[in-house]
Coordinates of C-alpha atoms in Angstrom, one line a residue:
Chain A
X26 CA -0.5 15.8 -23.6
X27 CA -1.9 14.6 -20.2
X28 CA -3.0 11.3 -21.8
X29 CA 0.5 10.4 -22.7
X30 CA 2.3 7.5 -21.1
X31 CA 5.6 7.9 -19.4
X32 CA 7.5 7.0 -22.5
X33 CA 5.4 9.4 -24.5
X34 CA 6.2 12.2 -22.2
X35 CA 9.9 11.1 -22.2
X36 CA 10.1 11.4 -25.9
X37 CA 8.6 14.9 -25.9
X38 CA 11.3 15.9 -23.4
X39 CA 14.0 14.2 -25.3
X40 CA 12.9 15.8 -28.6
X41 CA 12.7 19.2 -26.9
X42 CA 9.0 19.4 -27.9
X43 CA 8.1 20.3 -24.4
X44 CA 10.0 21.3 -21.3
X45 CA 9.6 19.7 -17.9
X46 CA 8.3 23.0 -16.6
X47 CA 5.6 23.1 -19.3
X48 CA 4.5 19.5 -18.5
X49 CA 4.7 20.1 -14.7
X50 CA 2.6 23.3 -15.1
X51 CA 0.0 21.4 -17.1
X52 CA -0.4 18.7 -14.4
X53 CA -0.4 21.3 -11.6
X54 CA -3.2 23.1 -13.5
X55 CA -5.2 19.9 -13.7
X56 CA -4.8 19.3 -10.0
X57 CA -5.8 22.8 -9.1
X58 CA -8.9 22.5 -11.3
X59 CA -10.0 18.9 -10.8
X60 CA -8.7 17.8 -7.4
X61 CA -11.1 19.8 -5.2
X62 CA -13.9 17.5 -6.3
X63 CA -11.7 14.3 -5.8
X64 CA -9.5 15.0 -2.8
X65 CA -6.8 12.8 -4.1
X66 CA -4.0 14.9 -2.8
X67 CA -3.2 15.8 0.8
X68 CA -0.3 18.1 -0.1
X69 CA 0.6 19.8 -3.4
X70 CA 3.7 22.0 -3.5
X71 CA 3.9 24.0 -6.8
X72 CA 7.0 25.8 -5.8
X73 CA 9.0 22.7 -5.0
X74 CA 7.6 21.0 -8.1
X75 CA 8.6 23.9 -10.4
X76 CA 12.0 24.1 -8.9
X77 CA 12.5 20.3 -9.6
X78 CA 11.1 20.7 -13.1
X79 CA 13.6 23.5 -13.9
X80 CA 16.4 21.4 -12.5
X81 CA 15.3 18.5 -14.7
X82 CA 15.2 20.8 -17.8
X83 CA 18.8 21.9 -17.0
X84 CA 19.8 18.2 -16.7
X85 CA 18.1 17.3 -20.0
X86 CA 19.9 20.3 -21.7
X87 CA 23.2 18.9 -20.4
X88 CA 22.3 15.5 -21.9
X89 CA 22.2 13.5 -18.7
X90 CA 18.5 12.5 -18.7
X91 CA 17.2 9.2 -17.4
X92 CA 13.9 7.6 -18.5
X93 CA 11.8 9.6 -16.0
X94 CA 13.8 12.8 -15.8
X95 CA 11.4 15.8 -15.9
X96 CA 8.2 13.7 -15.5
X97 CA 5.8 14.7 -12.8
X98 CA 4.9 12.0 -10.2
X99 CA 3.1 11.8 -6.8
X100 CA 4.0 9.7 -3.8
X101 CA 1.5 8.1 -1.5
X102 CA 1.6 10.1 1.7
X103 CA 3.4 7.4 3.7
X104 CA 6.7 7.8 1.9
X105 CA 8.8 10.2 4.0
X106 CA 10.0 13.0 1.8
X107 CA 12.4 15.6 3.4
X108 CA 10.7 18.9 3.9
X109 CA 7.3 17.6 2.9
X110 CA 4.4 16.9 5.2
X111 CA 4.1 13.1 5.5
X112 CA 0.7 12.4 7.2
X113 CA -0.1 8.8 6.5
X114 CA -3.7 10.0 6.3
X115 CA -3.7 10.5 10.1
X116 CA -4.3 13.2 12.6
X117 CA -1.4 11.6 14.4
X118 CA 1.0 12.8 11.8
X119 CA -1.0 15.7 10.4
X120 CA 1.8 18.2 11.0
X121 CA 4.7 15.9 10.7
X122 CA 7.3 17.3 8.2
X123 CA 9.8 14.5 7.5
X124 CA 13.4 15.2 8.3
X125 CA 14.6 12.5 5.9
X126 CA 13.8 10.8 2.6
X127 CA 12.5 7.3 2.0
X128 CA 14.7 5.1 -0.2
X129 CA 11.9 5.2 -2.9
X130 CA 11.8 9.1 -2.7
X131 CA 15.6 9.3 -3.1
X132 CA 15.5 7.0 -6.1
X133 CA 12.9 9.1 -7.9
X134 CA 14.8 12.3 -7.0
X135 CA 18.0 10.8 -8.4
X136 CA 16.2 9.8 -11.6
X137 CA 15.1 13.5 -12.0
X138 CA 11.4 12.8 -11.6
X139 CA 9.4 15.8 -10.5
X140 CA 7.4 15.3 -7.2
X141 CA 4.3 17.4 -7.4
X142 CA 2.5 16.2 -4.3
X143 CA 1.6 13.6 -1.7
X144 CA -1.6 11.5 -2.2
X145 CA -4.4 10.8 0.1
X146 CA -4.8 7.4 1.7
X147 CA -6.6 5.3 4.3
X148 CA -5.2 6.1 7.7
X149 CA -1.9 4.2 8.1
X150 CA -2.9 2.3 5.0
X151 CA -5.6 0.5 6.9
X152 CA -8.6 0.3 4.7
X153 CA -10.0 -0.7 1.2
X154 CA -12.0 2.5 0.4
X155 CA -10.0 5.5 1.4
X156 CA -12.8 6.5 3.8
X157 CA -10.6 6.2 6.9
X158 CA -8.4 9.1 6.0
X159 CA -8.3 12.0 8.5
X160 CA -8.2 14.3 5.4
X161 CA -11.6 13.0 4.2
X162 CA -12.5 10.4 1.6
X163 CA -11.1 10.3 -2.0
X164 CA -13.8 10.2 -4.7
X165 CA -13.6 7.9 -7.7
X166 CA -13.3 9.9 -10.9
X167 CA -15.6 7.4 -12.7
X168 CA -18.4 8.2 -10.3
X169 CA -17.7 10.7 -7.5
X170 CA -20.4 9.1 -5.3
X171 CA -18.2 6.0 -5.1
X172 CA -14.9 5.0 -3.5
X173 CA -11.7 4.7 -5.4
X174 CA -10.7 1.7 -3.3
X175 CA -7.8 1.8 -0.9
X176 CA -5.6 2.1 0.8
X177 CA -3.7 3.8 -2.0
X178 CA -6.9 5.5 -3.2
X179 CA -5.4 8.9 -3.7
X180 CA -2.7 7.7 -6.0
X181 CA -5.2 5.6 -8.0
X182 CA -7.7 8.4 -8.4
X183 CA -4.9 10.9 -9.3
X184 CA -3.7 8.6 -12.1
X185 CA -7.2 7.8 -13.3
X186 CA -8.1 11.5 -13.5
X187 CA -4.8 12.2 -15.3
X188 CA -3.7 14.5 -12.5
X189 CA -0.3 12.9 -12.6
X190 CA 1.1 10.4 -15.2
X191 CA 2.1 7.9 -12.5
X192 CA 2.3 7.6 -8.7
X193 CA 3.6 5.3 -6.0
X194 CA 1.6 3.2 -3.6
X195 CA 2.0 0.5 -1.1
X196 CA 0.2 -2.9 -0.9
X197 CA -0.1 -4.8 2.4
X198 CA -3.2 -6.7 1.5
X199 CA -4.3 -5.4 -1.8
X200 CA -3.8 -1.6 -1.4
X201 CA -2.5 -1.1 -5.0
X202 CA -4.3 -3.8 -6.9
X203 CA -7.8 -3.2 -5.5
X204 CA -7.8 0.6 -6.1
X205 CA -6.2 0.0 -9.5
X206 CA -9.1 -2.3 -10.3
X207 CA -11.7 0.2 -9.1
X208 CA -10.3 3.2 -10.9
X209 CA -9.3 1.6 -14.3
X210 CA -5.6 2.1 -13.7
X211 CA -2.7 -0.2 -13.9
X212 CA -1.0 -1.0 -10.6
X213 CA 1.7 -3.4 -9.4
X214 CA 2.8 -4.7 -6.1
X215 CA 6.3 -6.3 -6.6
X216 CA 7.7 -9.3 -4.8
X217 CA 8.3 -8.7 -1.0
X218 CA 11.8 -7.3 -0.7
X219 CA 12.1 -5.8 -4.2
X220 CA 11.4 -2.2 -3.1
X221 CA 13.0 -0.8 0.1
X222 CA 10.7 -0.2 3.0
X223 CA 13.2 2.4 4.4
X224 CA 11.3 5.6 5.1
X225 CA 7.9 4.0 4.3
X226 CA 5.8 4.4 7.4
X227 CA 5.3 0.8 8.7
X228 CA 1.9 -0.9 9.0
X229 CA 2.5 -4.7 8.8
X230 CA 6.2 -5.2 8.2
X231 CA 6.1 -8.7 6.9
X232 CA 3.5 -7.8 4.3
X233 CA 4.2 -4.1 3.3
X234 CA 5.6 -3.5 -0.1
X235 CA 5.9 -0.4 -2.2
X236 CA 4.7 -0.4 -5.8
X237 CA 3.3 1.8 -8.5
X238 CA 0.3 3.1 -10.5
X239 CA 0.4 4.1 -14.1
X240 CA -1.7 4.2 -17.3
X241 CA -0.1 1.0 -18.7
X242 CA 2.0 -2.0 -17.9
X243 CA 4.9 -0.4 -19.7
X244 CA 4.6 2.6 -17.3
X245 CA 4.7 0.2 -14.4
X246 CA 7.9 -1.4 -15.8
X247 CA 9.5 2.1 -16.0
X248 CA 8.4 3.0 -12.5
X249 CA 9.8 -0.3 -11.1
X250 CA 13.1 0.3 -12.9
X251 CA 13.5 3.4 -10.7
X252 CA 11.9 2.2 -7.5
X253 CA 13.3 -1.4 -7.0
X254 CA 16.7 -2.3 -5.9
X255 CA 18.7 -3.4 -2.9
X256 CA 18.9 -1.1 0.1
X257 CA 21.1 -2.0 3.1
X258 CA 18.9 0.2 5.3
X259 CA 15.9 -2.2 5.0
X260 CA 16.8 -5.5 6.7
X261 CA 14.5 -7.4 4.4
X262 CA 15.6 -5.8 1.2
X263 CA 16.6 -8.6 -1.2
X264 CA 20.2 -8.4 -2.6
X265 CA 19.8 -9.1 -6.3
X266 CA 21.5 -7.6 -9.4
X267 CA 19.5 -4.7 -10.9
X268 CA 17.0 -5.8 -13.6
X269 CA 15.3 -4.1 -16.4
X270 CA 11.6 -4.8 -15.8
X271 CA 10.7 -3.8 -19.4
X272 CA 13.0 -6.4 -21.0
X273 CA 10.3 -8.9 -21.8
X274 CA 7.5 -6.6 -22.8
X275 CA 7.6 -7.5 -26.5
X276 CA 7.6 -11.3 -26.0
X277 CA 4.6 -13.0 -27.7
X278 CA 2.3 -15.0 -25.4
X279 CA 2.4 -18.3 -27.4
X280 CA 3.2 -21.1 -25.0
X281 CA 2.4 -19.1 -21.9
X282 CA 0.5 -21.2 -19.2
X283 CA -2.1 -19.2 -17.4
X284 CA -3.4 -20.7 -14.2
X285 CA -7.0 -20.0 -13.1
X286 CA -7.7 -20.8 -9.5
X287 CA -11.0 -22.4 -9.2
X288 CA -11.5 -20.7 -5.8
X289 CA -11.5 -17.3 -7.5
X290 CA -14.4 -18.0 -9.8
X291 CA -17.3 -18.7 -7.3
X292 CA -20.5 -17.0 -6.2
X293 CA -18.4 -14.5 -4.2
X294 CA -17.5 -12.8 -7.6
X295 CA -19.9 -10.4 -9.0
X296 CA -21.2 -11.5 -12.5
X297 CA -20.1 -8.2 -14.2
X298 CA -16.5 -8.6 -12.8
X299 CA -16.5 -12.3 -13.8
X300 CA -17.5 -11.4 -17.4
X301 CA -14.7 -8.8 -17.7
X302 CA -12.1 -11.2 -16.3
X303 CA -13.3 -14.0 -18.5
X304 CA -13.1 -11.8 -21.6
X305 CA -9.5 -10.9 -20.7
X306 CA -8.7 -14.6 -20.3
X307 CA -10.2 -15.3 -23.8
X308 CA -7.9 -12.5 -25.2
X309 CA -4.9 -14.2 -23.7
X310 CA -6.0 -17.5 -25.2
X311 CA -6.4 -15.8 -28.6
X312 CA -2.8 -14.8 -28.4
X313 CA -1.7 -18.3 -27.9
X314 CA -1.7 -18.7 -24.1
X315 CA -2.9 -22.0 -22.7
X316 CA -5.2 -22.1 -19.8
X317 CA -5.0 -24.6 -16.9
X318 CA -7.2 -24.8 -13.8
X319 CA -5.2 -24.7 -10.6
X320 CA -6.4 -24.9 -7.0
X321 CA -5.6 -22.7 -3.9
X322 CA -7.4 -24.9 -1.3
X323 CA -6.6 -22.6 1.6
X324 CA -7.7 -19.4 -0.2
X325 CA -10.8 -19.0 2.1
X326 CA -8.4 -18.7 5.1
X327 CA -6.4 -15.8 3.7
X328 CA -8.6 -13.0 5.0
X329 CA -8.9 -14.6 8.6
X330 CA -5.1 -15.2 8.7
X331 CA -4.4 -11.6 7.5
X332 CA -6.6 -10.1 10.2
X333 CA -4.4 -11.7 12.9
X334 CA -1.0 -11.1 11.3
X335 CA -1.5 -7.5 10.0
X336 CA -3.1 -6.2 13.2
X337 CA -0.5 -7.9 15.4
X338 CA 2.3 -6.3 13.4
X339 CA 0.5 -3.0 13.3
X340 CA -0.1 -2.9 17.1
X341 CA 3.7 -3.3 17.5
X342 CA 4.6 -0.8 14.8
X343 CA 2.2 1.8 15.9
X344 CA 3.3 1.7 19.6
X345 CA 6.0 4.2 18.5
X346 CA 3.3 6.9 18.4
X347 CA 3.4 8.0 22.0
X348 CA 3.2 11.8 21.7
X349 CA 6.8 12.1 22.8
X350 CA 9.2 12.1 19.9
X351 CA 7.0 13.1 17.0
X352 CA 3.3 13.2 16.1
X353 CA 0.2 14.4 17.9
X354 CA 0.2 15.1 21.6
X355 CA -3.1 15.6 23.5
X356 CA -3.4 19.1 24.9
X357 CA -4.5 18.1 28.4
X358 CA -3.5 15.1 30.5
X359 CA -3.0 14.1 34.1
X360 CA 0.3 12.2 33.9
X361 CA 2.6 10.3 31.5
X362 CA 0.3 7.3 31.1
X363 CA -2.7 9.6 30.6
X364 CA -0.7 11.5 28.0
X365 CA -0.1 8.3 26.0
X366 CA -3.7 7.2 26.3
X367 CA -5.2 10.5 25.3
X368 CA -2.7 11.3 22.5
X369 CA -3.4 7.8 20.9
X370 CA -7.1 8.0 21.5
X371 CA -7.3 11.4 19.8
X372 CA -4.5 10.9 17.2
X373 CA -5.8 7.7 15.7
X374 CA -9.1 7.1 13.9
X375 CA -11.5 4.3 14.6
X376 CA -10.3 1.7 12.1
X377 CA -6.6 2.1 13.3
X378 CA -7.7 1.8 16.9
X379 CA -9.7 -1.4 16.1
X380 CA -6.7 -3.0 14.5
X381 CA -4.4 -2.0 17.3
X382 CA -6.8 -3.6 19.8
X383 CA -7.1 -6.8 17.7
X384 CA -3.4 -7.0 17.5
X385 CA -2.9 -6.3 21.2
X386 CA -5.3 -9.1 22.0
X387 CA -3.8 -11.7 19.7
X388 CA -0.3 -11.0 21.0
X389 CA -1.4 -10.8 24.7
X390 CA -0.4 -13.4 27.3
X391 CA -2.1 -16.7 26.8
X392 CA -3.4 -16.1 23.3
X393 CA -0.2 -15.9 21.2
X394 CA -0.2 -19.6 20.2
X395 CA -3.9 -19.8 19.4
X396 CA -3.9 -16.7 17.2
X397 CA -0.5 -15.4 16.0
X398 CA 1.4 -18.7 15.8
X399 CA -1.6 -20.5 14.3
X400 CA -2.0 -17.7 11.7
X401 CA 1.7 -18.0 10.8
X402 CA 1.3 -21.8 10.3
X403 CA -1.8 -21.3 8.0
X404 CA 0.2 -18.6 6.2
X405 CA 2.7 -21.3 5.3
X406 CA -0.1 -23.5 3.9
X407 CA -1.3 -20.6 1.8
X408 CA 2.2 -20.0 0.4
X409 CA 2.6 -23.7 -0.3
X410 CA -0.7 -23.7 -2.4
X411 CA 0.8 -21.1 -4.7
X412 CA 4.2 -23.0 -5.0
X413 CA 2.1 -26.0 -6.1
X414 CA 0.1 -24.0 -8.5
X415 CA 3.2 -22.4 -10.1
X416 CA 4.3 -26.0 -10.9
X417 CA 1.5 -26.0 -13.5
X418 CA 1.5 -22.5 -14.8
X419 CA 3.6 -19.4 -15.4
X420 CA 1.1 -16.7 -14.2
X421 CA -2.2 -16.9 -12.3
X422 CA -5.1 -14.8 -13.6
X423 CA -8.2 -13.8 -11.8
X424 CA -10.2 -10.8 -10.5
X425 CA -8.5 -8.2 -8.4
X426 CA -11.6 -7.2 -6.5
X427 CA -15.0 -9.0 -6.1
X428 CA -17.1 -6.0 -7.3
X429 CA -16.8 -2.7 -9.1
X430 CA -16.4 0.5 -7.0
X431 CA -19.1 0.7 -4.3
X432 CA -20.8 3.8 -3.0
X433 CA -19.1 5.9 -0.3
X434 CA -20.5 5.0 3.1
X435 CA -21.8 1.5 2.0
X436 CA -19.3 -0.6 4.0
X437 CA -18.1 1.8 6.7
X438 CA -20.4 0.5 9.4
X439 CA -19.3 -3.1 9.1
X440 CA -15.5 -3.7 9.2
X441 CA -15.8 -7.3 8.2
X442 CA -17.6 -6.4 5.0
X443 CA -14.8 -4.0 4.2
X444 CA -12.2 -6.7 4.9
X445 CA -13.8 -9.1 2.4
X446 CA -13.1 -6.5 -0.4
X447 CA -9.5 -7.9 -0.4
X448 CA -10.6 -11.5 -0.8
X449 CA -8.6 -12.0 -4.0
X450 CA -5.5 -9.9 -3.1
X451 CA -4.5 -10.8 0.4
X452 CA -3.2 -14.3 -0.2
X453 CA -0.5 -12.8 -2.5
X454 CA 0.8 -10.6 0.3
X455 CA 0.8 -13.5 2.8
X456 CA 2.9 -15.5 0.3
X457 CA 5.1 -12.5 -0.6
X458 CA 4.4 -12.8 -4.3
X459 CA 4.1 -10.1 -6.9
X460 CA 0.7 -9.1 -8.3
X461 CA -0.7 -6.5 -10.7
X462 CA -4.1 -5.3 -11.9
X463 CA -4.8 -3.9 -15.4
X464 CA -8.1 -2.6 -16.6
X465 CA -10.1 -5.3 -18.5
X466 CA -13.5 -3.8 -19.2
X467 CA -16.5 -2.1 -17.5
X468 CA -19.2 -3.6 -15.2
X469 CA -22.4 -2.3 -13.8
X470 CA -22.8 1.5 -14.1
X471 CA -19.9 1.8 -16.5
X472 CA -17.4 1.2 -13.7
X473 CA -14.0 -0.3 -14.4
X474 CA -13.1 -3.9 -13.8
X475 CA -9.5 -5.1 -13.2
X476 CA -7.7 -8.3 -14.2
X477 CA -5.3 -9.5 -11.6
X478 CA -2.1 -11.3 -12.6
X479 CA -0.1 -13.1 -10.0
X480 CA 3.5 -14.1 -10.7
X481 CA 6.0 -16.3 -9.1
X482 CA 8.8 -14.7 -6.9
X483 CA 10.7 -12.0 -8.8
X484 CA 8.8 -12.8 -12.0
X485 CA 7.6 -9.2 -12.5
X486 CA 9.0 -8.9 -16.0
X487 CA 6.9 -11.9 -17.1
X488 CA 3.7 -10.5 -15.5
X489 CA 4.4 -7.1 -17.1
X490 CA 5.0 -8.9 -20.4
X491 CA 1.6 -10.6 -20.2
X492 CA -0.1 -7.3 -19.2
X493 CA 1.6 -5.4 -22.0
X494 CA 0.7 -7.9 -24.7
X495 CA -2.9 -7.8 -23.4
X496 CA -2.8 -4.0 -23.6
X497 CA -1.5 -4.0 -27.2
X498 CA -4.8 -5.8 -28.2
X499 CA -7.2 -3.8 -26.0
X500 CA -7.8 -0.2 -25.2
X501 CA -9.4 -0.4 -21.7
X502 CA -6.3 1.2 -20.1
X503 CA -6.6 4.2 -22.5
X504 CA -10.1 5.1 -21.4
X505 CA -10.4 8.3 -19.4
X506 CA -13.2 8.9 -17.0
X507 CA -16.0 11.2 -18.4
X508 CA -15.2 14.8 -17.6
X509 CA -11.5 14.2 -17.2
X510 CA -10.6 14.0 -21.0
X511 CA -10.1 17.8 -21.5
Chain B
X637 CA -16.2 -13.8 22.5
X638 CA -14.6 -10.7 24.1
X639 CA -16.3 -9.4 27.2
X640 CA -16.6 -5.7 27.9
X641 CA -14.0 -6.2 30.6
X642 CA -11.5 -7.7 28.1
X643 CA -12.1 -4.8 25.7
X644 CA -11.3 -2.3 28.5
X645 CA -8.2 -4.4 29.4
X646 CA -6.7 -4.5 25.9
X647 CA -7.4 -0.8 25.4
X648 CA -5.4 -0.2 28.5
X649 CA -2.5 -2.5 27.3
X650 CA -2.6 -0.6 24.0
X651 CA -2.6 2.8 25.9
X652 CA -5.7 4.0 24.1
X653 CA -8.2 5.9 26.2
X654 CA -11.6 4.3 25.8
X655 CA -14.6 6.3 26.9
X656 CA -17.2 4.0 28.7
X657 CA -19.8 5.0 26.2
X658 CA -17.8 3.5 23.3
X659 CA -17.2 0.1 24.9
X660 CA -20.4 -1.8 23.8
X661 CA -20.1 -0.7 20.1
X662 CA -16.4 -1.5 20.0
X663 CA -17.0 -4.9 21.7
X664 CA -19.5 -5.8 19.0
X665 CA -17.2 -4.8 16.1
X666 CA -14.2 -6.6 17.6
X667 CA -16.4 -9.7 18.1
X668 CA -17.4 -9.5 14.4
X669 CA -13.7 -9.4 13.5
X670 CA -12.9 -12.4 15.8
X671 CA -15.8 -14.3 14.2
X672 CA -14.0 -13.9 11.0
X673 CA -10.6 -14.9 12.5
X674 CA -12.1 -18.0 14.1
X675 CA -12.4 -19.6 10.7
X676 CA -8.6 -20.4 10.8
X677 CA -8.7 -21.9 14.3
X678 CA -10.0 -25.3 13.4
X679 CA -7.3 -25.9 10.7
X680 CA -4.9 -28.8 11.4
X681 CA -1.4 -27.3 11.4
X682 CA 0.4 -30.0 13.3
X683 CA 4.0 -30.2 12.1
X684 CA 3.7 -27.0 9.9
X685 CA 6.6 -24.6 10.3
X686 CA 5.3 -21.1 11.1
X687 CA 6.0 -18.6 8.3
X688 CA 7.2 -15.4 10.0
X689 CA 8.3 -13.6 6.9
X690 CA 7.3 -13.5 3.2
X691 CA 10.8 -14.3 1.9
X692 CA 13.2 -16.4 3.9
X693 CA 16.8 -15.3 3.9
X694 CA 19.6 -15.0 6.5
X695 CA 20.0 -11.7 8.2
X696 CA 22.8 -9.6 6.8
X697 CA 25.6 -8.4 9.0
X698 CA 27.2 -5.1 8.5
X699 CA 30.6 -3.8 9.4
X700 CA 30.8 -2.6 13.0
X701 CA 31.5 1.1 12.3
X702 CA 29.6 4.4 12.8
X703 CA 27.6 5.2 9.8
X704 CA 25.0 7.6 11.1
X705 CA 25.8 11.3 11.5
X706 CA 24.4 13.2 14.5
X707 CA 21.0 14.6 13.4
X708 CA 19.5 15.2 16.8
X709 CA 18.6 18.8 16.2
X710 CA 16.9 18.0 13.0
X711 CA 15.0 15.1 14.5
X712 CA 13.9 17.0 17.6
X713 CA 12.4 19.8 15.5
X714 CA 9.4 17.5 14.9
X715 CA 8.9 16.7 18.6
X716 CA 5.9 18.1 20.6
X717 CA 8.1 19.4 23.4
X718 CA 11.9 19.5 23.8
X719 CA 14.4 21.5 25.9
X720 CA 18.2 21.5 25.8
X721 CA 18.1 18.5 23.5
X722 CA 15.9 16.5 25.8
X723 CA 12.3 15.3 25.1
X724 CA 9.9 16.7 27.8
X725 CA 7.2 14.5 29.3
X726 CA 5.1 14.9 32.4
X727 CA 7.0 14.3 35.7
X728 CA 7.2 10.6 36.5
X729 CA 9.1 10.7 39.8
X730 CA 7.7 12.8 42.6

């Protein structure tokens, strides 16, 4: 039963073949048995989960069920959920119990989904391996000596190990697509502004976007149907009529134009990943899609630009953590300034501090034009490259990550090596576009490889259509990591 | 290249205590990051409009009325130190 997709679980519930309480107990049991070796969860609350499951069962009995009513899910631990610890993977918020719900959390509650727990993550979503969490690294279910990717590594590992059917995540520079690629799960980051940022702890506000992990593209469509939508409480939420993200799933691919950026297929890409991605492109062609080479000439500038803009926005956003209104306060200090300095020094981990310092520097007097303003201008050039490319194609295809999952500890000593992990994902965030990753094979060591699809603004339904048609012809997305299939 | 003095200065601006023993290692890491960032410095961006946000749209205006209820007690429950509805911090005026 734990292998079922969201729609599979929904039909069990609808046909009264299983209750939400039974399904929820099954997944809670898997978490209790399998998560100690993975560390995918920071908080699991059986009592709250079972209460929500019983409420869902009552709702189903009344005949008022929605698509996800009664289905267990997990939220990345940066979505504020009232009465739940919301830690952001940080000592700074280790004891923070949120007094309110994020918009995303409210939407899943209203849909009747059953929240079983909050997933581990890189501290404040800053990382590509989940090693910067105050609560310890998450392990990749395909090889527990390796990382699951990050920053949404807990959500990715939890879905890969079938500890929950689906989970939320956020993607500021690749934090959904890269871990999806490394764990053999499906993950989508929608267009900037599609999912409300209200109650989502801020990292880099012009890049942050909530999204989802699931076992299939169809699952992702069902998750987005719940998550996305206008919210007046987020000033950058885009006002659009509600849409059904599953509406185009069945469309054949004949006539589809797939763009392949030549800058994505270079020596930076590991040969095993390249082979998996190429095989996926061949499958799209077999189904009648046409392939066209496109160019993103400023692609090599995406990582440098991101490491100005994201730290700048982070240094501003994280200035709120002052040990006064919420969060960690140092036990001993001489005066107010010392309290700020010590609370922040002790409450934040090394990577968060590095990024705050980079951001502080690039925004400081005399440097703003050379760094932040220049980065915003190059950002425009990167966005224009995509606009040009989408003149010649409907979706862009390529790798989501340059390699398969790497060993824990391999990249922690050199921040720049870690940053280059997001080589193929970051430009999408800078442009504000939607992107997804679906499993497309296995590389060295039997580790999963992901195919990234990038769409034009608000073209999620089309991307999900392509991913779904690909998954109808392949079974990579149905593979379960060895040891997690029973 | 950032000097050790600049590293100390930005740590002070960011209100993050930096033990002297950590300055050299941090300086080296930050300079590695700035080495990466430098790649964008040489790009000719004359006449390019800065892109501040991913999606460009006008700011919405809302009706000028009270929409938030008073949730002070609830919000202060998560504060490190409060008294009579006030946040407590070390004395700033002698």
